CSV table of C-alpha atoms in Angstrom, one decimal:
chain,number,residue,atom,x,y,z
A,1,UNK,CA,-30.7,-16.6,-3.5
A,2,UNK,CA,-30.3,-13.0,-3.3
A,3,UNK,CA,-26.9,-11.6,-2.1
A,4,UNK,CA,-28.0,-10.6,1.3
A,5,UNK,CA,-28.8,-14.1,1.9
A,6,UNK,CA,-26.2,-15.6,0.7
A,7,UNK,CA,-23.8,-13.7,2.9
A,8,UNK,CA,-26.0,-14.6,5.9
A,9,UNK,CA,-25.8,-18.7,5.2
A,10,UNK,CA,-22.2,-18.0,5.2
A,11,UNK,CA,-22.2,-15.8,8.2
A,12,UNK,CA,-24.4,-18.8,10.3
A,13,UNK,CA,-21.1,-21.3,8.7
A,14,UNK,CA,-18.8,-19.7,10.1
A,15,UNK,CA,-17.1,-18.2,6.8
A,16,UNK,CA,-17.0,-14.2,7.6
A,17,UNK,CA,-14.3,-14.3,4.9
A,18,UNK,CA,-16.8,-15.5,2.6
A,19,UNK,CA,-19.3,-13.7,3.9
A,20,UNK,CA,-17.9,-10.8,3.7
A,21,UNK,CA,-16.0,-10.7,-0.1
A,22,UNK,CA,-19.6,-11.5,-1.4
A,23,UNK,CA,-21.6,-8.7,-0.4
A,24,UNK,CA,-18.7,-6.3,-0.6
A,25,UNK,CA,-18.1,-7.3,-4.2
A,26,UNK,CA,-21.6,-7.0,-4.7
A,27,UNK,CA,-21.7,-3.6,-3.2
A,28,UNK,CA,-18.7,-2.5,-5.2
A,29,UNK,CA,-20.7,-3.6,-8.4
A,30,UNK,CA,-23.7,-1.5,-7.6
A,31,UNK,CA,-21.8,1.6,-6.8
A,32,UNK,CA,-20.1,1.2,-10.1
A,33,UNK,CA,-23.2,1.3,-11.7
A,34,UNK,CA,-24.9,3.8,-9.4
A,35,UNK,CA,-27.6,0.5,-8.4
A,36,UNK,CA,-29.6,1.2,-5.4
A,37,UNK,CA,-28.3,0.5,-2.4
A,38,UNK,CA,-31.3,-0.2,0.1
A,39,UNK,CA,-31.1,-0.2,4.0
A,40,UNK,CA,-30.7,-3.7,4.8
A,41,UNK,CA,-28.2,-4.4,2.3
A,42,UNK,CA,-26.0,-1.6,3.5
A,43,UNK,CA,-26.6,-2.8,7.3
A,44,UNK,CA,-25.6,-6.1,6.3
A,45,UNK,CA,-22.9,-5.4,4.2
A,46,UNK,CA,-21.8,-3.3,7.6
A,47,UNK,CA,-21.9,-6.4,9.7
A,48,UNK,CA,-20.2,-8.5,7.5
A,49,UNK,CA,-17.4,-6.2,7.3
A,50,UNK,CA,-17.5,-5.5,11.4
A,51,UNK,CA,-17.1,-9.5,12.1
A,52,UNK,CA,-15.0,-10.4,8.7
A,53,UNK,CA,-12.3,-7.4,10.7
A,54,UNK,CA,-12.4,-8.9,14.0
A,55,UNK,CA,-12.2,-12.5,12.5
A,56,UNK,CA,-9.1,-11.8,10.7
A,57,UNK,CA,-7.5,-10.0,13.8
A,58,UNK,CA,-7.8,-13.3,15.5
A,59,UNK,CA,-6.2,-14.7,12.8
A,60,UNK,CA,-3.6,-12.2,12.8
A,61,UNK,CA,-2.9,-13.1,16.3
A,62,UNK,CA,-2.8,-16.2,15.9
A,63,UNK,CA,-0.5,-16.7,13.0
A,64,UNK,CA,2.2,-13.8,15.0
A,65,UNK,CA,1.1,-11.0,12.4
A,66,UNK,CA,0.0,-8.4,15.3
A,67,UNK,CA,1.3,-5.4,13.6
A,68,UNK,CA,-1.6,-6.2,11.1
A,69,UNK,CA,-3.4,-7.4,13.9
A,70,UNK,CA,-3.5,-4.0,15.6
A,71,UNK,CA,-4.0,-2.2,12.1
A,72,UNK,CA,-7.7,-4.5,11.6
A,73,UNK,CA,-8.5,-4.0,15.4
A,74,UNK,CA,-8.3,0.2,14.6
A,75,UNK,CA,-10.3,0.2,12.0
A,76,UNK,CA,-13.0,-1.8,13.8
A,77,UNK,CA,-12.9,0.3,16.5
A,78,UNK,CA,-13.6,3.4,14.1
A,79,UNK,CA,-17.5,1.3,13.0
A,80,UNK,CA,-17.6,-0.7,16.4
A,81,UNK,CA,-15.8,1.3,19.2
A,82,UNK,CA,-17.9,-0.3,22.1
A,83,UNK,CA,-17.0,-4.5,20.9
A,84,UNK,CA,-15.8,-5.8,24.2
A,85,UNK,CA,-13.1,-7.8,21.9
A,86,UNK,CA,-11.5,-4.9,20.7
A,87,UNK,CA,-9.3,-4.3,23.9
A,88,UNK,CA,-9.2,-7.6,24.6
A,89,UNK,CA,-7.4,-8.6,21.4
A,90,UNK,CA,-5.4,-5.8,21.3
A,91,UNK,CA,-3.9,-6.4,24.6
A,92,UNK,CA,-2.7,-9.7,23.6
A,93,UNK,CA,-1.6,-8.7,20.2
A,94,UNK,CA,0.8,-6.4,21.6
A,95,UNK,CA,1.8,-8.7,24.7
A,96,UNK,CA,2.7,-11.1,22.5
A,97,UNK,CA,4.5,-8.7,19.9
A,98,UNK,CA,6.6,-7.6,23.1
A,99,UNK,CA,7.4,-11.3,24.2
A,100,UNK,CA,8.8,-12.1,20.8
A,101,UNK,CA,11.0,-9.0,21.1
A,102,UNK,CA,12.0,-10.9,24.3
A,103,UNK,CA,13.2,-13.8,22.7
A,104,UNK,CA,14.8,-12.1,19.7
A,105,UNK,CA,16.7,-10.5,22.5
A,106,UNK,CA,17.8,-13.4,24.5
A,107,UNK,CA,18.7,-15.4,21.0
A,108,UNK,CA,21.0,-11.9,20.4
A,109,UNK,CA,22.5,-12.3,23.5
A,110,UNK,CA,23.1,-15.5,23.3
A,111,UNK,CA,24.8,-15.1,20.6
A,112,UNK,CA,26.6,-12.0,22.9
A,113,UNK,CA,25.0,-9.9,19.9
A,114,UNK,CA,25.1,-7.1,22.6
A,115,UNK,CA,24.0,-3.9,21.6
A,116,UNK,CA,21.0,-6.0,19.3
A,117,UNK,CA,19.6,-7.7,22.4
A,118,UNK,CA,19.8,-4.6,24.2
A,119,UNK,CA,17.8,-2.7,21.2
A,120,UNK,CA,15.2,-5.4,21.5
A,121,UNK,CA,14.4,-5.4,24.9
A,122,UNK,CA,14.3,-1.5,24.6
A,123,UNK,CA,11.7,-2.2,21.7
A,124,UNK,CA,9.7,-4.4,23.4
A,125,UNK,CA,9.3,-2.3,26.8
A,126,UNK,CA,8.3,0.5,24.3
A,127,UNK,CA,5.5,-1.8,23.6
A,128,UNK,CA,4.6,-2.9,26.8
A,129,UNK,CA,5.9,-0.8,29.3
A,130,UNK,CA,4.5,-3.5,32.1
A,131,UNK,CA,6.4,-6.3,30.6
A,132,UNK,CA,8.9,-7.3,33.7
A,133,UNK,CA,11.1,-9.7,31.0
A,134,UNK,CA,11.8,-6.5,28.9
A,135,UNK,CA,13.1,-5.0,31.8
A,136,UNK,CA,15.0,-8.0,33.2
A,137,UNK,CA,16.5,-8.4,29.5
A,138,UNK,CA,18.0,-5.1,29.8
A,139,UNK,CA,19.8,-6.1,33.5
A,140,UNK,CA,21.0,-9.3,31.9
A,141,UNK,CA,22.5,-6.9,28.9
A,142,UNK,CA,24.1,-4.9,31.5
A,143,UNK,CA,25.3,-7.8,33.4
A,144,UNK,CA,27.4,-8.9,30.5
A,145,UNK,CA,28.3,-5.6,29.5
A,146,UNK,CA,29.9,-5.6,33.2
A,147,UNK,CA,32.0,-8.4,32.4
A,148,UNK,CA,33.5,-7.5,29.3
A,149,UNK,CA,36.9,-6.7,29.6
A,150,UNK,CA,37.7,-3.2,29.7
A,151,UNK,CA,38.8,-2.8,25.9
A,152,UNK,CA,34.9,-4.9,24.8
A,153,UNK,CA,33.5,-2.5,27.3
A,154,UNK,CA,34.4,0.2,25.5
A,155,UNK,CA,33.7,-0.8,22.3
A,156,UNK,CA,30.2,-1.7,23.1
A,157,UNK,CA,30.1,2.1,24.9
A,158,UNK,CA,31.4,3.6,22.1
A,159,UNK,CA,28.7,2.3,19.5
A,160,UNK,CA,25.5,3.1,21.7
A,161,UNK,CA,26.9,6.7,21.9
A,162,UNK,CA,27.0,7.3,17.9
A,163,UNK,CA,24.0,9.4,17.2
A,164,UNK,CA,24.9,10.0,13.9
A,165,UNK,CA,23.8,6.5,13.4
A,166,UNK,CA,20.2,7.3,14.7
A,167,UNK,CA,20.7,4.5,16.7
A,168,UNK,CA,18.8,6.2,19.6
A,169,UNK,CA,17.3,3.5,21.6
A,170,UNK,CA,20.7,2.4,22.3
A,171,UNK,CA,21.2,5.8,23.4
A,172,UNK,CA,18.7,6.3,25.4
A,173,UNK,CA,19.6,2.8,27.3
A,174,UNK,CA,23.3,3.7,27.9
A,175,UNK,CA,22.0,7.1,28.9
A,176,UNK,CA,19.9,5.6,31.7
A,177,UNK,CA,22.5,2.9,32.6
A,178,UNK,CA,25.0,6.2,33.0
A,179,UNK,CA,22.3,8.3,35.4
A,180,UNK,CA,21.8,4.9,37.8
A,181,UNK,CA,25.7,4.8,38.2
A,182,UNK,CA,26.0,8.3,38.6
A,183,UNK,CA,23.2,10.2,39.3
A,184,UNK,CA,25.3,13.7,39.1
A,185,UNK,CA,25.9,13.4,35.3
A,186,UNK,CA,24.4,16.2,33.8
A,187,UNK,CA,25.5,15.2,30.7
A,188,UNK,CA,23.9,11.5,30.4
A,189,UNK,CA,20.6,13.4,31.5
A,190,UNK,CA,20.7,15.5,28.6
A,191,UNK,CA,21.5,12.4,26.6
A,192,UNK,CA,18.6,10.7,27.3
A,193,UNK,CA,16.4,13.6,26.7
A,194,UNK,CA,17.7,13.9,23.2
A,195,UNK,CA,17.2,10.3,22.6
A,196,UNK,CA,13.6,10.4,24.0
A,197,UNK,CA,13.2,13.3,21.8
A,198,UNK,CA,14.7,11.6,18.8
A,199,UNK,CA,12.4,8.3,19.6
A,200,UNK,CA,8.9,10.6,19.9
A,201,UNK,CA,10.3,12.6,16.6
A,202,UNK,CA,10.0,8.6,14.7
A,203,UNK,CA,6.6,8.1,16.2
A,204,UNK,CA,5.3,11.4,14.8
A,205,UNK,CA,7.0,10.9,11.4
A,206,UNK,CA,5.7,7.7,11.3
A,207,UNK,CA,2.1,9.1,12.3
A,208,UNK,CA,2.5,11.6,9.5
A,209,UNK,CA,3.5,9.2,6.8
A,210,UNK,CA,0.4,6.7,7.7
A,211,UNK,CA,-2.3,10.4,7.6
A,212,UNK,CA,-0.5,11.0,4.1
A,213,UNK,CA,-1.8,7.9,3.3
A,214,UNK,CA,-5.0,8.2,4.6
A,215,UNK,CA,-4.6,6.0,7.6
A,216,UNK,CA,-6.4,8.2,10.5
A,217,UNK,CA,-6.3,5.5,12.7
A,218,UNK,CA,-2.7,3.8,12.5
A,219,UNK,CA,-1.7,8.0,12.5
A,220,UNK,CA,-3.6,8.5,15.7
A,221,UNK,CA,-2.0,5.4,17.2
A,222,UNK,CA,1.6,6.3,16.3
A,223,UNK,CA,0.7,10.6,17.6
A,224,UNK,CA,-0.3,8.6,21.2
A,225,UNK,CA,2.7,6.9,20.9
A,226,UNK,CA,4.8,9.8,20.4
A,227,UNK,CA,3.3,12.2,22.9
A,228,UNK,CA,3.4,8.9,25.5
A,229,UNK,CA,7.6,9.2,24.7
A,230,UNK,CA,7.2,13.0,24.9
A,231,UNK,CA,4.8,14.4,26.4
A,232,UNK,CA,5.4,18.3,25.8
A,233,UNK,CA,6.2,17.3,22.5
A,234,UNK,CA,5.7,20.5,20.1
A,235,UNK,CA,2.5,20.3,18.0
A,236,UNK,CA,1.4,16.4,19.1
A,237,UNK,CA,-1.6,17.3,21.0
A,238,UNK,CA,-3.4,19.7,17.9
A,239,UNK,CA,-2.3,16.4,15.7
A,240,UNK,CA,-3.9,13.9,17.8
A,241,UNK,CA,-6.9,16.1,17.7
A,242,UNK,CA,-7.0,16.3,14.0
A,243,UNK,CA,-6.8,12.5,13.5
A,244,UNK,CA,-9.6,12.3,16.1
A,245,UNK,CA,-11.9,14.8,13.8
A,246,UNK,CA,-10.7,13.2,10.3
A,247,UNK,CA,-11.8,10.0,12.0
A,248,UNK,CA,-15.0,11.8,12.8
A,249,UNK,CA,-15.4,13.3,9.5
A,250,UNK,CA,-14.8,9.9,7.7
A,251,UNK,CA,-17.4,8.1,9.8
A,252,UNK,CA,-19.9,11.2,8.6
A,253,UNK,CA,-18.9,10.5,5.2
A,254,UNK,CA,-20.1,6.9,5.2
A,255,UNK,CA,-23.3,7.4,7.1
A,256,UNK,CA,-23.5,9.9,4.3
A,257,UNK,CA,-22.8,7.8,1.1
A,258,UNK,CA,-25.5,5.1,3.2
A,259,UNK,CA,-28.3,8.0,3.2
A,260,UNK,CA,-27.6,8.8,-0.3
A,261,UNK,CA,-28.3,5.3,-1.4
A,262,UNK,CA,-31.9,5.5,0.8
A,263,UNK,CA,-32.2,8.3,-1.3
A,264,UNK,CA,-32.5,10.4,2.4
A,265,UNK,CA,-30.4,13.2,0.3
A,266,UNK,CA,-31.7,15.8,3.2
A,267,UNK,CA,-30.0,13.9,5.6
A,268,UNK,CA,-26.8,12.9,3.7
A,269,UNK,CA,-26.5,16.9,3.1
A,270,UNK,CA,-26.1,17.5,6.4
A,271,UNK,CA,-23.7,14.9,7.0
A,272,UNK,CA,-21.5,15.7,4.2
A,273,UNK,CA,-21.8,19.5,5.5
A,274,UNK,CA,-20.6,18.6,9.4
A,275,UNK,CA,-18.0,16.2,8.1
A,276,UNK,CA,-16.4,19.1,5.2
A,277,UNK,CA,-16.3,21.6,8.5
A,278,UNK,CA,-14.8,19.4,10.9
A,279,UNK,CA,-12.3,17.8,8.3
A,280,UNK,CA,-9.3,19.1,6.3
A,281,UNK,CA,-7.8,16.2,4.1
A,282,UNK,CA,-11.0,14.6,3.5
A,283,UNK,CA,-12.3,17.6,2.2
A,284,UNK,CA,-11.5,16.7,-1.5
A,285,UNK,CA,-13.1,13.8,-1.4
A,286,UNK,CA,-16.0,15.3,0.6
A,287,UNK,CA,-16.9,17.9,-2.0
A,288,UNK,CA,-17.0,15.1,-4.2
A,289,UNK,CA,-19.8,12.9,-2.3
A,290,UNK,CA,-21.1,16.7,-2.1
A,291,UNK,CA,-21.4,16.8,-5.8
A,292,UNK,CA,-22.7,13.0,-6.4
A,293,UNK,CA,-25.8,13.8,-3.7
A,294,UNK,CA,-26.6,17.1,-5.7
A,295,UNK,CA,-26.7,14.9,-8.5
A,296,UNK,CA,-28.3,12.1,-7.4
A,297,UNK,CA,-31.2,14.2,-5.8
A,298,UNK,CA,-31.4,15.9,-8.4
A,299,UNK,CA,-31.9,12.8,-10.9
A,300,UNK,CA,-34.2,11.7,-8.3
A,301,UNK,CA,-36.4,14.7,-9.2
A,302,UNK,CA,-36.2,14.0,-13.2
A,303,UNK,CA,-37.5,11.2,-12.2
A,304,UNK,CA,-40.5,11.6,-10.9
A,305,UNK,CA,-41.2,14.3,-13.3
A,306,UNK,CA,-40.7,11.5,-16.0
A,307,UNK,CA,-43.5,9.7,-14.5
A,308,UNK,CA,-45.7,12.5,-14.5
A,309,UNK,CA,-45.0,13.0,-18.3
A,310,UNK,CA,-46.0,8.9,-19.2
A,311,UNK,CA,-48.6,9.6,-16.7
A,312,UNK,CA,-50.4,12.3,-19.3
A,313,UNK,CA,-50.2,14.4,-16.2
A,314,UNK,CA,-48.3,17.3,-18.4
A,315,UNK,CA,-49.3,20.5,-16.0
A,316,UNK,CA,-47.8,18.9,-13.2
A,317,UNK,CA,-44.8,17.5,-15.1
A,318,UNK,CA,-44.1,20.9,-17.3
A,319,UNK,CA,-43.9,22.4,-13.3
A,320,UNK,CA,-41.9,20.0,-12.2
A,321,UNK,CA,-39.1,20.1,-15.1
A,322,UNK,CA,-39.3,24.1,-15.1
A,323,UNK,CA,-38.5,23.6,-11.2
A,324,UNK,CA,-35.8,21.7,-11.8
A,325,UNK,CA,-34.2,23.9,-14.5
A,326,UNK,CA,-34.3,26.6,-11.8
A,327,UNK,CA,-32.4,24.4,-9.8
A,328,UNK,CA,-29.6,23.3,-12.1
A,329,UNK,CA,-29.3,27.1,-14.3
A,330,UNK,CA,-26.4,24.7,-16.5
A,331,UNK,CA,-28.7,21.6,-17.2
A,332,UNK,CA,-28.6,18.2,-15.8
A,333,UNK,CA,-30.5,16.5,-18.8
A,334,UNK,CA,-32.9,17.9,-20.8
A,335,UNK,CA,-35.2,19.1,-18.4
A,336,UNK,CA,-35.5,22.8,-20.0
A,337,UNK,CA,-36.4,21.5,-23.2
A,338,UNK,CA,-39.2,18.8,-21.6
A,339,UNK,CA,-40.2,21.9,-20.0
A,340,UNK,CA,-41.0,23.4,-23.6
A,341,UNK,CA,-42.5,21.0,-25.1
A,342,UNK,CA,-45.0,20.1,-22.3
A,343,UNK,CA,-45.7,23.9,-22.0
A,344,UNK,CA,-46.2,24.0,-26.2
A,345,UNK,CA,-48.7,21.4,-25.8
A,346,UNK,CA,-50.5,22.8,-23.0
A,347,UNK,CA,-50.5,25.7,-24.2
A,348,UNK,CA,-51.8,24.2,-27.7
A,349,UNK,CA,-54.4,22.4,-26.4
A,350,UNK,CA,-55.6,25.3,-24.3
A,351,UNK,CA,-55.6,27.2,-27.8
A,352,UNK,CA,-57.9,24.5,-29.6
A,353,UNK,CA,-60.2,23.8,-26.6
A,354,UNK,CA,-61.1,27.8,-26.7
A,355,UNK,CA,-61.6,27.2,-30.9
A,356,UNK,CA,-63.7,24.6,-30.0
A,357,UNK,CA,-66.2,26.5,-27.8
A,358,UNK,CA,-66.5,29.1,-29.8
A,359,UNK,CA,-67.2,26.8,-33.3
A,360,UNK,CA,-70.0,24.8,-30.9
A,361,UNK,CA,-71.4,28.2,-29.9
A,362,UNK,CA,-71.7,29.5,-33.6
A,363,UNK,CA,-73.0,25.8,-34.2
A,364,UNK,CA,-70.6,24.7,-36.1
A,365,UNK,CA,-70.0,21.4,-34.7
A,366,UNK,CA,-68.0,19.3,-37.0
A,367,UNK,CA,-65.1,22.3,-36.5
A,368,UNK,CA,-66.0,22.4,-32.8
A,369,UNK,CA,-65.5,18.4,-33.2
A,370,UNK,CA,-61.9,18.6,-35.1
A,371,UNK,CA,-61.0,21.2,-32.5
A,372,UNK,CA,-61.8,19.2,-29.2
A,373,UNK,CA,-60.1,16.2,-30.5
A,374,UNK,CA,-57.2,18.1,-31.0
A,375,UNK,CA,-57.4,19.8,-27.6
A,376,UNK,CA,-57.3,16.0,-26.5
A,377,UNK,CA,-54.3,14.8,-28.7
A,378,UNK,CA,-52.3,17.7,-27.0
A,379,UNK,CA,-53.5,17.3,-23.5
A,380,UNK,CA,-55.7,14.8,-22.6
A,381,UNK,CA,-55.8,15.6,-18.8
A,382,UNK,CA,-56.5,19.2,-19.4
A,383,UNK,CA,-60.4,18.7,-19.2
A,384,UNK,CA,-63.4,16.2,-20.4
A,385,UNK,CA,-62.6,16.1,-24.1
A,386,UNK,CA,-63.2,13.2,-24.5
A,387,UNK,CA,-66.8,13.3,-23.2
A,388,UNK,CA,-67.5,16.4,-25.5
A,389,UNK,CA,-66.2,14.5,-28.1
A,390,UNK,CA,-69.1,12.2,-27.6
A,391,UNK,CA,-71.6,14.2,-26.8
A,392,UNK,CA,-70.8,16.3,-30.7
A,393,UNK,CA,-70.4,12.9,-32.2
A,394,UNK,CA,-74.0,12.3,-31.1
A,395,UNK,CA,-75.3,15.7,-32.2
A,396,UNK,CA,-73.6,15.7,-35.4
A,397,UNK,CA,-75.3,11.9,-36.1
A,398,UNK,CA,-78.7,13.5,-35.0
A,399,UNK,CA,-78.9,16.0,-37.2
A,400,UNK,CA,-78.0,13.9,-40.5
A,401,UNK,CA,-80.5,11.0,-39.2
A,402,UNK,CA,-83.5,13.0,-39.8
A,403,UNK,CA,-82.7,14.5,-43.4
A,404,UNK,CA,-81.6,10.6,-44.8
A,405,UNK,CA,-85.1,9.6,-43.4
A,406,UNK,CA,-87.2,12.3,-44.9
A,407,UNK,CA,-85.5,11.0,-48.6
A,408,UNK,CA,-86.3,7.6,-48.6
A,409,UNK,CA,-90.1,8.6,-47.4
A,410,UNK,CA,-90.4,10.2,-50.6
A,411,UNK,CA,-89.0,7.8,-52.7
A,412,UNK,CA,-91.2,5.2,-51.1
A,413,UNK,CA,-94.7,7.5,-52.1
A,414,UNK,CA,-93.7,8.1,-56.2
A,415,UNK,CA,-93.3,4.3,-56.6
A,416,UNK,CA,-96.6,3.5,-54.7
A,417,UNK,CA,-98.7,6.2,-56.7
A,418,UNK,CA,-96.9,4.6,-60.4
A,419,UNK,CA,-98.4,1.6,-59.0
């Protein structure tokens, strides 16, 4: 059973997992070893990997990993953007990543762990901004803040104001509480600002760490979430545009390295040169798959001018070789010398072909003979050698026939006449 179907029968069991690890592995072993890749492996392997990604973001789900949840649901979108499943999933991935940041923060305050209940619910209305128990969480956090004495009060006060803790979503919450009580403080409102700012500022970095990495999508998620904290934020816009292109340029790539493996090198070319324009980190590893389709068309070419050579078909091949020479001025095998050699024979047979004409029209016919068999052993494709091989061999047989005849006719008379 061939991999393909293999993967199928696992596909129709229910076992994307399975599935999925098979024809990737296989896929992995024919890249290593540059194996041809044709069109309905590549669209399977494709389809494997699209429901294998939205099977294991269920999973995720299910089993409370939606951070890793989200991360699988991103990178399906970027080879399935239209799967109805996508938002779906997602929504209650992060609904329920916000409701367990509810409960951590009740359990805190239970445990009249203030300022860590309050950070919770602050971290789960980040994540859902709709979520009414995130905001309800933060009342009840107030509430009990309120009935502190006045020495507790202050102490809880006095840690959500230390910025130099970075501990700016307390900030920002103690910020906001100030402004409700007292709208004319100037000096809570420029607070919170600097906390939003701060909060947007670890969005970003943590978009820029994740497109280090090479992670367009989870970078583009955490730009969003950065200019959805700060809009006006300096730079965000140009950097959520970039991780929309790189995301572009990496889809390119693939339909690239797809065409390349249908040998559709043309097409892949022009892939490869829309996807090296519209990206900039990609573009090392662009110039690469750049290289590998010159390579590969190029082998392609060798190729068939191989088969010309075991063909016989030398003219066509000695064209074909010198062709690609032109092509590739610092060799890619040893199409120059092929080239030679073919030529030398070509040329050599050309040279014996015109001995041999000349020998047959002096009437010498055993040197015309030697000559048009060697014309043949160099080029048999050139012309008919063989049938004026033939046609001498006959000639040559004719004019010995006669002479042996006219000897034993004599022989036979002087021992008749003794007689």
């Amino acid at each position: 059973m061939s991999p393909v179907d293999e993967c199928r029968e696992y596909t129709a069991l229910g076992q994307p997992f399975r599935a999925f690890k098979l024809i990737d592995a296989e896929r992995e072993r024919r890249l290593a070893s540059s194996a041809p890749i044709d069109a309905e492996f590549e669209a399977t392997w494709r389809e494997a990997r699209r429901m294998y990604l939205l099977d294991r973001a269920r999973r995720y789900i299910f089993l409370e990993y939606e951070l890793e949840a989200r991360r699988d649901l991103a990178a399906l979108e970027t080879i399935d953007p239209d799967n109805p499943e996508i938002p779906v999933l997602r929504r209650r991935a992060t609904e329920k990543l916000a409701r367990r940041a509810v409960e951590q923060g009740h359990v805190y305050l239970r445990r009249r762990m203030l300022s860590e209940a309050m950070a919770k619910f602050l971290e789960a209305e980040s994540i859902l901004p709709t979520l009414g128990a995130a905001v309800e969480g933060q009342h009840l956090v107030a509430e009990s803040v309120d009935a502190l004495t006045v020495r507790a009060q202050q102490q809880f006060l006095e840690a959500v104001r230390k910025l130099p803790q970075f501990r700016y979503a307390e900030v920002r919450w103690h910020s906001s509480n100030a402004i409700v009580n007292d709208p004319d403080r100037a000096d809570a409102e420029k607070l919170q600002r600097r906390a939003q700012h701060e909060l947007a500022l670890e969005r970003k970095t943590a978009g820029d760490t994740a497109a280090r990495a090479g992670n367009f999508g989870a970078a583009l998620m955490e730009y969003k979430a950065a200019k959805a904290r700060e809009d006006e934020l300096s730079g965000i816009d140009d950097l959520i545009a970039k991780m929309e292109r790189e995301l572009a340029a990496d889809k390119l790539a693939d339909t690239a390295q797809m065409r390349m493996r249908q040998q559709r090198f043309d097409e892949a070319r022009a892939a490869l040169d829309e996807a090296f324009g519209m990206s900039i980190m990609l573009r090392g590893e662009i110039s690469e798959l750049m290289i590998e389709n010159r390579h590969l068309e190029g082998m392609r070419d060798y190729n068939k001018a191989r088969d010309l050579e075991i063909q016989g078909k030398k003219q066509e091949a000695a064209e074909a070789f010198a062709a690609l020479a032109a092509k590739w001025p610092d060799g890619l095998e040893d199409e120059k010398v092929r080239a030679e050699l073919l030529q030398s024979d070509i040329d050599s047979a050309k040279a014996e072909w015109q001995a041999a004409m000349k020998a047959e029209a002096a009437g010498e016919l055993e040197q015309a003979l030697e000559h048009y068999q060697a014309a043949d052993r160099f080029y048999a494709r050139m012309a008919d050698a063989k049938a004026k091989i033939a046609e001498l061999e006959r000639k040559i047989a004719a004019a010995k026939r006669p002479v042996e005849g006219s000897n034993e006719g004599q022989g036979g008379g002087g021992s008749g006449s003794g007689k």
